[in-house]
Amino acid sequence: MTTLTHDQPLSRRVLDFPLVTMIAAGALVLGTTAGLGFVVARLLEKLGMAQGAAGTIIGVVLHVLVLFGLYKLVIRNLGARKHDDLPLAGALRDLGLGGAGAFALMTLIVGLAAVLGVYRIEGWGGMQSWLWLLFIAGINAAFFEELLFRGVLFRWLEEFAGSWAALLVSSAMFGALHIGNPGASWFSSFAIAMEAGILLGGAYMLTRSLWAPIGIHFGWNVTQGLVWDVPVSGIDVDGLVNARLGGNPIISGEPFGLEASIIALVVATTFGIWLVKLAMDRGEVMKPWWSRA
């Protein structure tokens, strides 16, 4: 691990400054995503696969592989404090634990909603949304958003302003990202910032790896949509069962879904705070850059 020192050239110190590194890394991720999306869309269109399941799967797999390669070859080597947030060792374990934890958490939320009378199953669903849920809302959203929000934004904000500022800002921005979704409101964005922002940020702080947050993100979206037929961040889906939300919007989260309910806000935020507490106990809280200096 290297640190900023005054005997380095000024240009190097500027490039290694956390906020400068964060902007550079974010631009690389966003630029690569935009460029790759354009190229893949044109290629699939020429092959006549733009509208099919195969085209969606190929596009998502290529996106994830290219971003993984970009991270390994470039992003992890940026800045003064080198660190690999996508280590191969323990990747499957952390992905599995994150996914299983999210399944249990979302199933508990759905169960409480059923007990309170705002969620009920009316029969079997057609699972017509499986492709979108598994690959777009699942694999693609989990990898891309965690790489950007935890692997870039949280990482270098933490290096500059400390863990608490990084958790606050990354959570707020993650919630704001969803304000344009169907049925969204300022409360739904606040709820996502609290329940998902703290949960995913806490998992990153605890493990110092992106695999657990990726697993949680994937498991959260797939469980609520594909298994329990709950709208995913306001987007209506067709899952394994045919379910309906109703009743008081504060409890049901309608029309956005259970993510905007008081149930998810309390349950997921509590679990996220527990992860942050575990990270604190392990000494995984970073002081601001000026305090360390």
Short mmCIF file of C-alpha atoms in Angstrom, two decimals:
data_model
loop_
_atom_site.label_atom_id
_atom_site.label_comp_id
_atom_site.label_asym_id
_atom_site.label_seq_id
_atom_site.Cartn_x
_atom_site.Cartn_y
_atom_site.Cartn_z
CA MET A 1 0.00 0.00 0.00
CA THR A 2 1.30 3.44 -0.91
CA THR A 3 0.40 6.86 0.46
CA LEU A 4 0.67 10.45 -0.67
CA THR A 5 4.03 12.00 0.20
CA HIS A 6 5.42 15.47 -0.45
CA ASP A 7 8.48 14.11 -2.21
CA GLN A 8 6.31 12.89 -5.10
CA PRO A 9 5.83 15.08 -8.19
CA LEU A 10 2.89 17.50 -7.95
CA SER A 11 1.15 15.87 -10.91
CA ARG A 12 1.31 12.49 -9.19
CA ARG A 13 -0.05 13.89 -5.94
CA VAL A 14 -2.96 15.49 -7.80
CA LEU A 15 -3.80 12.27 -9.68
CA ASP A 16 -3.60 10.23 -6.48
CA PHE A 17 -5.81 12.60 -4.49
CA PRO A 18 -8.94 10.58 -3.52
CA LEU A 19 -11.54 12.85 -5.12
CA VAL A 20 -9.57 13.11 -8.37
CA THR A 21 -9.14 9.33 -8.44
CA MET A 22 -12.85 8.86 -7.75
CA ILE A 23 -13.85 11.07 -10.68
CA ALA A 24 -11.38 9.30 -13.00
CA ALA A 25 -12.57 5.83 -11.95
CA GLY A 26 -16.23 6.81 -12.23
CA ALA A 27 -15.66 8.23 -15.70
CA LEU A 28 -13.97 5.00 -16.76
CA VAL A 29 -16.87 2.87 -15.54
CA LEU A 30 -19.58 5.07 -17.03
CA GLY A 31 -17.70 5.67 -20.29
CA THR A 32 -16.99 1.97 -20.75
CA THR A 33 -20.63 1.10 -20.08
CA ALA A 34 -21.91 3.68 -22.57
CA GLY A 35 -19.41 2.76 -25.26
CA LEU A 36 -19.85 -0.98 -24.85
CA GLY A 37 -23.62 -0.62 -24.85
CA PHE A 38 -23.51 1.20 -28.18
CA VAL A 39 -21.17 -1.34 -29.79
CA VAL A 40 -23.02 -4.41 -28.49
CA ALA A 41 -26.42 -3.00 -29.50
CA ARG A 42 -25.21 -2.43 -33.08
CA LEU A 43 -23.61 -5.88 -33.22
CA LEU A 44 -26.71 -7.67 -31.92
CA GLU A 45 -28.87 -5.68 -34.31
CA LYS A 46 -26.79 -6.84 -37.27
CA LEU A 47 -27.00 -10.43 -36.03
CA GLY A 48 -30.77 -10.15 -35.61
CA MET A 49 -30.53 -10.83 -31.86
CA ALA A 50 -31.36 -7.40 -30.49
CA GLN A 51 -34.85 -8.33 -29.22
CA GLY A 52 -34.33 -11.91 -28.07
CA ALA A 53 -33.33 -13.56 -24.82
CA ALA A 54 -29.95 -14.57 -26.26
CA GLY A 55 -29.15 -10.95 -27.08
CA THR A 56 -29.99 -9.81 -23.55
CA ILE A 57 -27.87 -12.54 -21.98
CA ILE A 58 -24.91 -11.88 -24.29
CA GLY A 59 -25.12 -8.13 -23.61
CA VAL A 60 -25.17 -8.58 -19.83
CA VAL A 61 -22.36 -11.15 -19.79
CA LEU A 62 -20.15 -8.95 -21.98
CA HIS A 63 -20.87 -5.90 -19.83
CA VAL A 64 -19.94 -7.69 -16.61
CA LEU A 65 -16.82 -9.30 -18.09
CA VAL A 66 -15.55 -6.04 -19.58
CA LEU A 67 -16.15 -4.12 -16.33
CA PHE A 68 -14.45 -6.90 -14.36
CA GLY A 69 -11.44 -6.71 -16.69
CA LEU A 70 -11.40 -2.90 -16.47
CA TYR A 71 -11.40 -3.08 -12.70
CA LYS A 72 -8.67 -5.70 -12.49
CA LEU A 73 -6.39 -4.06 -15.06
CA VAL A 74 -6.93 -0.37 -14.31
CA ILE A 75 -9.22 0.76 -11.50
CA ARG A 76 -7.75 -1.28 -8.66
CA ASN A 77 -4.35 0.26 -9.46
CA LEU A 78 -5.58 3.86 -9.26
CA GLY A 79 -4.94 6.18 -6.33
CA ALA A 80 -2.44 6.16 -3.51
CA ARG A 81 -3.98 3.26 -1.55
CA LYS A 82 -4.04 0.20 -3.79
CA HIS A 83 -6.73 -2.33 -2.95
CA ASP A 84 -8.54 -5.06 -4.86
CA ASP A 85 -12.28 -5.00 -4.12
CA LEU A 86 -12.92 -7.97 -6.43
CA PRO A 87 -10.54 -10.64 -5.15
CA LEU A 88 -11.04 -14.12 -6.56
CA ALA A 89 -10.35 -15.72 -3.19
CA GLY A 90 -13.63 -16.00 -1.28
CA ALA A 91 -15.71 -14.60 -4.16
CA LEU A 92 -18.17 -17.52 -4.35
CA ARG A 93 -18.50 -17.66 -0.57
CA ASP A 94 -19.30 -13.95 -0.25
CA LEU A 95 -21.65 -14.00 -3.24
CA GLY A 96 -23.50 -16.97 -1.75
CA LEU A 97 -23.72 -15.48 1.74
CA GLY A 98 -24.89 -12.16 0.36
CA GLY A 99 -27.52 -13.78 -1.85
CA ALA A 100 -28.77 -16.08 0.90
CA GLY A 101 -28.91 -13.21 3.39
CA ALA A 102 -30.91 -11.09 0.97
CA PHE A 103 -33.30 -13.98 0.30
CA ALA A 104 -33.93 -14.42 4.02
CA LEU A 105 -34.30 -10.68 4.58
CA MET A 106 -36.74 -10.08 1.73
CA THR A 107 -38.73 -13.22 2.60
CA LEU A 108 -39.06 -11.91 6.18
CA ILE A 109 -40.28 -8.56 4.82
CA VAL A 110 -42.84 -10.27 2.57
CA GLY A 111 -43.94 -12.50 5.44
CA LEU A 112 -44.53 -9.52 7.72
CA ALA A 113 -46.45 -7.78 4.93
CA ALA A 114 -48.66 -10.89 4.62
CA VAL A 115 -49.27 -11.00 8.37
CA LEU A 116 -50.25 -7.31 8.32
CA GLY A 117 -52.67 -7.99 5.47
CA VAL A 118 -51.03 -5.90 2.72
CA TYR A 119 -49.62 -8.80 0.69
CA ARG A 120 -51.44 -11.87 -0.53
CA ILE A 121 -50.77 -14.65 -3.03
CA GLU A 122 -53.58 -15.29 -5.49
CA GLY A 123 -52.09 -18.21 -7.42
CA TRP A 124 -49.16 -19.20 -9.57
CA GLY A 125 -47.49 -16.64 -11.81
CA GLY A 126 -46.24 -16.99 -15.37
CA MET A 127 -42.61 -15.99 -14.62
CA GLN A 128 -42.62 -13.93 -17.81
CA SER A 129 -40.19 -11.46 -16.20
CA TRP A 130 -37.50 -14.09 -15.49
CA LEU A 131 -35.09 -12.78 -18.13
CA TRP A 132 -35.28 -9.17 -16.97
CA LEU A 133 -35.14 -10.11 -13.30
CA LEU A 134 -32.21 -12.51 -13.52
CA PHE A 135 -30.04 -10.63 -15.98
CA ILE A 136 -30.99 -6.94 -16.01
CA ALA A 137 -32.27 -6.26 -12.48
CA GLY A 138 -30.18 -9.15 -11.13
CA ILE A 139 -26.70 -9.70 -12.53
CA ASN A 140 -26.27 -6.46 -14.47
CA ALA A 141 -27.68 -4.05 -11.90
CA ALA A 142 -25.93 -5.78 -9.02
CA PHE A 143 -22.48 -5.77 -10.61
CA PHE A 144 -22.60 -2.37 -12.31
CA GLU A 145 -24.25 -0.43 -9.47
CA GLU A 146 -22.10 -1.97 -6.75
CA LEU A 147 -18.92 -1.34 -8.72
CA LEU A 148 -19.94 2.29 -9.21
CA PHE A 149 -21.50 3.10 -5.83
CA ARG A 150 -19.41 1.01 -3.45
CA GLY A 151 -16.29 0.22 -5.53
CA VAL A 152 -15.75 3.79 -6.71
CA LEU A 153 -17.93 6.32 -4.88
CA PHE A 154 -17.80 4.80 -1.39
CA ARG A 155 -14.18 3.70 -1.64
CA TRP A 156 -12.62 7.06 -2.49
CA LEU A 157 -15.09 9.19 -0.52
CA GLU A 158 -14.11 7.09 2.48
CA GLU A 159 -10.44 7.63 1.76
CA PHE A 160 -11.04 11.38 1.61
CA ALA A 161 -13.75 12.11 4.19
CA GLY A 162 -13.92 8.91 6.25
CA SER A 163 -16.34 6.01 6.53
CA TRP A 164 -19.33 7.93 7.92
CA ALA A 165 -19.30 10.56 5.19
CA ALA A 166 -18.88 7.86 2.54
CA LEU A 167 -21.81 5.89 3.96
CA LEU A 168 -24.01 8.99 4.11
CA VAL A 169 -23.24 10.32 0.62
CA SER A 170 -23.24 6.97 -1.20
CA SER A 171 -26.55 5.98 0.45
CA ALA A 172 -28.17 9.30 -0.42
CA MET A 173 -27.01 9.12 -4.03
CA PHE A 174 -28.13 5.50 -4.33
CA GLY A 175 -31.59 6.49 -3.13
CA ALA A 176 -31.69 9.47 -5.50
CA LEU A 177 -30.82 7.15 -8.39
CA HIS A 178 -34.29 5.58 -8.06
CA ILE A 179 -36.33 8.81 -7.98
CA GLY A 180 -37.20 8.48 -11.67
CA ASN A 181 -38.61 4.95 -11.35
CA PRO A 182 -42.35 4.25 -11.80
CA GLY A 183 -44.34 5.16 -8.69
CA ALA A 184 -41.30 6.72 -7.01
CA SER A 185 -41.54 9.46 -4.42
CA TRP A 186 -39.14 11.26 -2.15
CA PHE A 187 -40.10 8.79 0.59
CA SER A 188 -39.29 5.77 -1.61
CA SER A 189 -35.88 7.27 -2.40
CA PHE A 190 -35.32 7.96 1.31
CA ALA A 191 -36.32 4.38 2.12
CA ILE A 192 -33.90 2.94 -0.44
CA ALA A 193 -31.13 5.21 0.80
CA MET A 194 -31.66 3.95 4.35
CA GLU A 195 -32.43 0.27 3.86
CA ALA A 196 -30.30 -0.52 0.79
CA GLY A 197 -27.64 2.17 1.12
CA ILE A 198 -26.73 1.25 4.70
CA LEU A 199 -27.13 -2.47 4.08
CA LEU A 200 -24.85 -2.53 1.03
CA GLY A 201 -22.41 -0.01 2.47
CA GLY A 202 -22.22 -1.98 5.71
CA ALA A 203 -21.52 -5.20 3.81
CA TYR A 204 -18.70 -3.47 1.94
CA MET A 205 -17.21 -2.01 5.13
CA LEU A 206 -17.36 -5.39 6.86
CA THR A 207 -15.82 -7.49 4.08
CA ARG A 208 -13.75 -4.89 2.19
CA SER A 209 -14.91 -6.67 -0.95
CA LEU A 210 -17.66 -6.03 -3.50
CA TRP A 211 -18.75 -9.65 -3.71
CA ALA A 212 -21.01 -9.59 -0.64
CA PRO A 213 -22.80 -6.36 -1.71
CA ILE A 214 -23.18 -7.78 -5.23
CA GLY A 215 -24.70 -10.96 -3.78
CA ILE A 216 -27.07 -8.96 -1.57
CA HIS A 217 -28.12 -6.69 -4.44
CA PHE A 218 -28.75 -9.65 -6.74
CA GLY A 219 -30.59 -11.68 -4.11
CA TRP A 220 -32.71 -8.70 -3.03
CA ASN A 221 -34.02 -7.93 -6.53
CA VAL A 222 -34.48 -11.54 -7.64
CA THR A 223 -36.19 -12.65 -4.43
CA GLN A 224 -38.73 -9.84 -4.30
CA GLY A 225 -39.49 -9.98 -8.02
CA LEU A 226 -38.99 -13.51 -9.29
CA VAL A 227 -39.97 -15.41 -6.13
CA TRP A 228 -42.59 -13.21 -4.46
CA ASP A 229 -43.90 -11.14 -7.40
CA VAL A 230 -43.28 -7.80 -5.66
CA PRO A 231 -42.54 -4.74 -7.84
CA VAL A 232 -38.78 -4.14 -8.07
CA SER A 233 -38.14 -0.47 -7.33
CA GLY A 234 -41.50 0.44 -8.82
CA ILE A 235 -41.27 -1.84 -11.87
CA ASP A 236 -44.13 -4.35 -12.06
CA VAL A 237 -43.03 -7.95 -12.68
CA ASP A 238 -44.45 -11.42 -13.25
CA GLY A 239 -42.87 -13.88 -10.83
CA LEU A 240 -43.22 -17.43 -9.61
CA VAL A 241 -46.47 -16.57 -7.85
CA ASN A 242 -49.20 -14.10 -8.67
CA ALA A 243 -49.34 -11.72 -5.72
CA ARG A 244 -51.03 -8.45 -4.89
CA LEU A 245 -50.14 -5.55 -2.61
CA GLY A 246 -52.91 -3.47 -1.05
CA GLY A 247 -53.91 -1.49 1.98
CA ASN A 248 -52.14 1.40 3.65
CA PRO A 249 -49.34 2.64 1.34
CA ILE A 250 -47.08 3.28 4.33
CA ILE A 251 -47.20 -0.45 5.09
CA SER A 252 -47.51 -1.83 1.54
CA GLY A 253 -45.27 0.67 -0.22
CA GLU A 254 -47.72 0.98 -3.09
CA PRO A 255 -47.31 1.77 -5.93
CA PHE A 256 -43.51 1.52 -5.67
CA GLY A 257 -43.46 -1.82 -3.86
CA LEU A 258 -42.33 -3.11 -0.49
CA GLU A 259 -39.03 -1.25 -0.76
CA ALA A 260 -41.05 1.89 0.01
CA SER A 261 -42.81 0.32 3.00
CA ILE A 262 -42.16 0.96 6.66
CA ILE A 263 -41.62 -2.80 7.00
CA ALA A 264 -38.59 -2.88 4.70
CA LEU A 265 -37.35 0.43 6.08
CA VAL A 266 -37.24 -0.95 9.64
CA VAL A 267 -36.12 -4.53 8.92
CA ALA A 268 -33.43 -3.88 6.28
CA THR A 269 -32.09 -0.75 7.95
CA THR A 270 -31.76 -2.60 11.25
CA PHE A 271 -29.82 -5.39 9.54
CA GLY A 272 -27.65 -2.83 7.75
CA ILE A 273 -26.85 -1.06 11.03
CA TRP A 274 -25.88 -4.44 12.49
CA LEU A 275 -23.41 -4.97 9.63
CA VAL A 276 -21.96 -1.51 10.22
CA LYS A 277 -21.62 -2.33 13.94
CA LEU A 278 -19.74 -5.53 13.05
CA ALA A 279 -17.45 -3.48 10.82
CA MET A 280 -16.84 -1.05 13.70
CA ASP A 281 -15.97 -3.93 16.01
CA ARG A 282 -13.42 -5.15 13.48
CA GLY A 283 -11.84 -1.73 13.25
CA GLU A 284 -13.02 -1.19 9.67
CA VAL A 285 -13.89 2.47 10.15
CA MET A 286 -11.60 4.92 8.35
CA LYS A 287 -10.92 8.43 9.62
CA PRO A 288 -10.99 11.39 7.22
CA TRP A 289 -7.92 12.08 5.13
CA TRP A 290 -7.01 15.24 7.06
CA SER A 291 -7.14 13.38 10.39
CA ARG A 292 -4.90 10.60 9.11
CA ALA A 293 -2.49 13.14 7.65
#
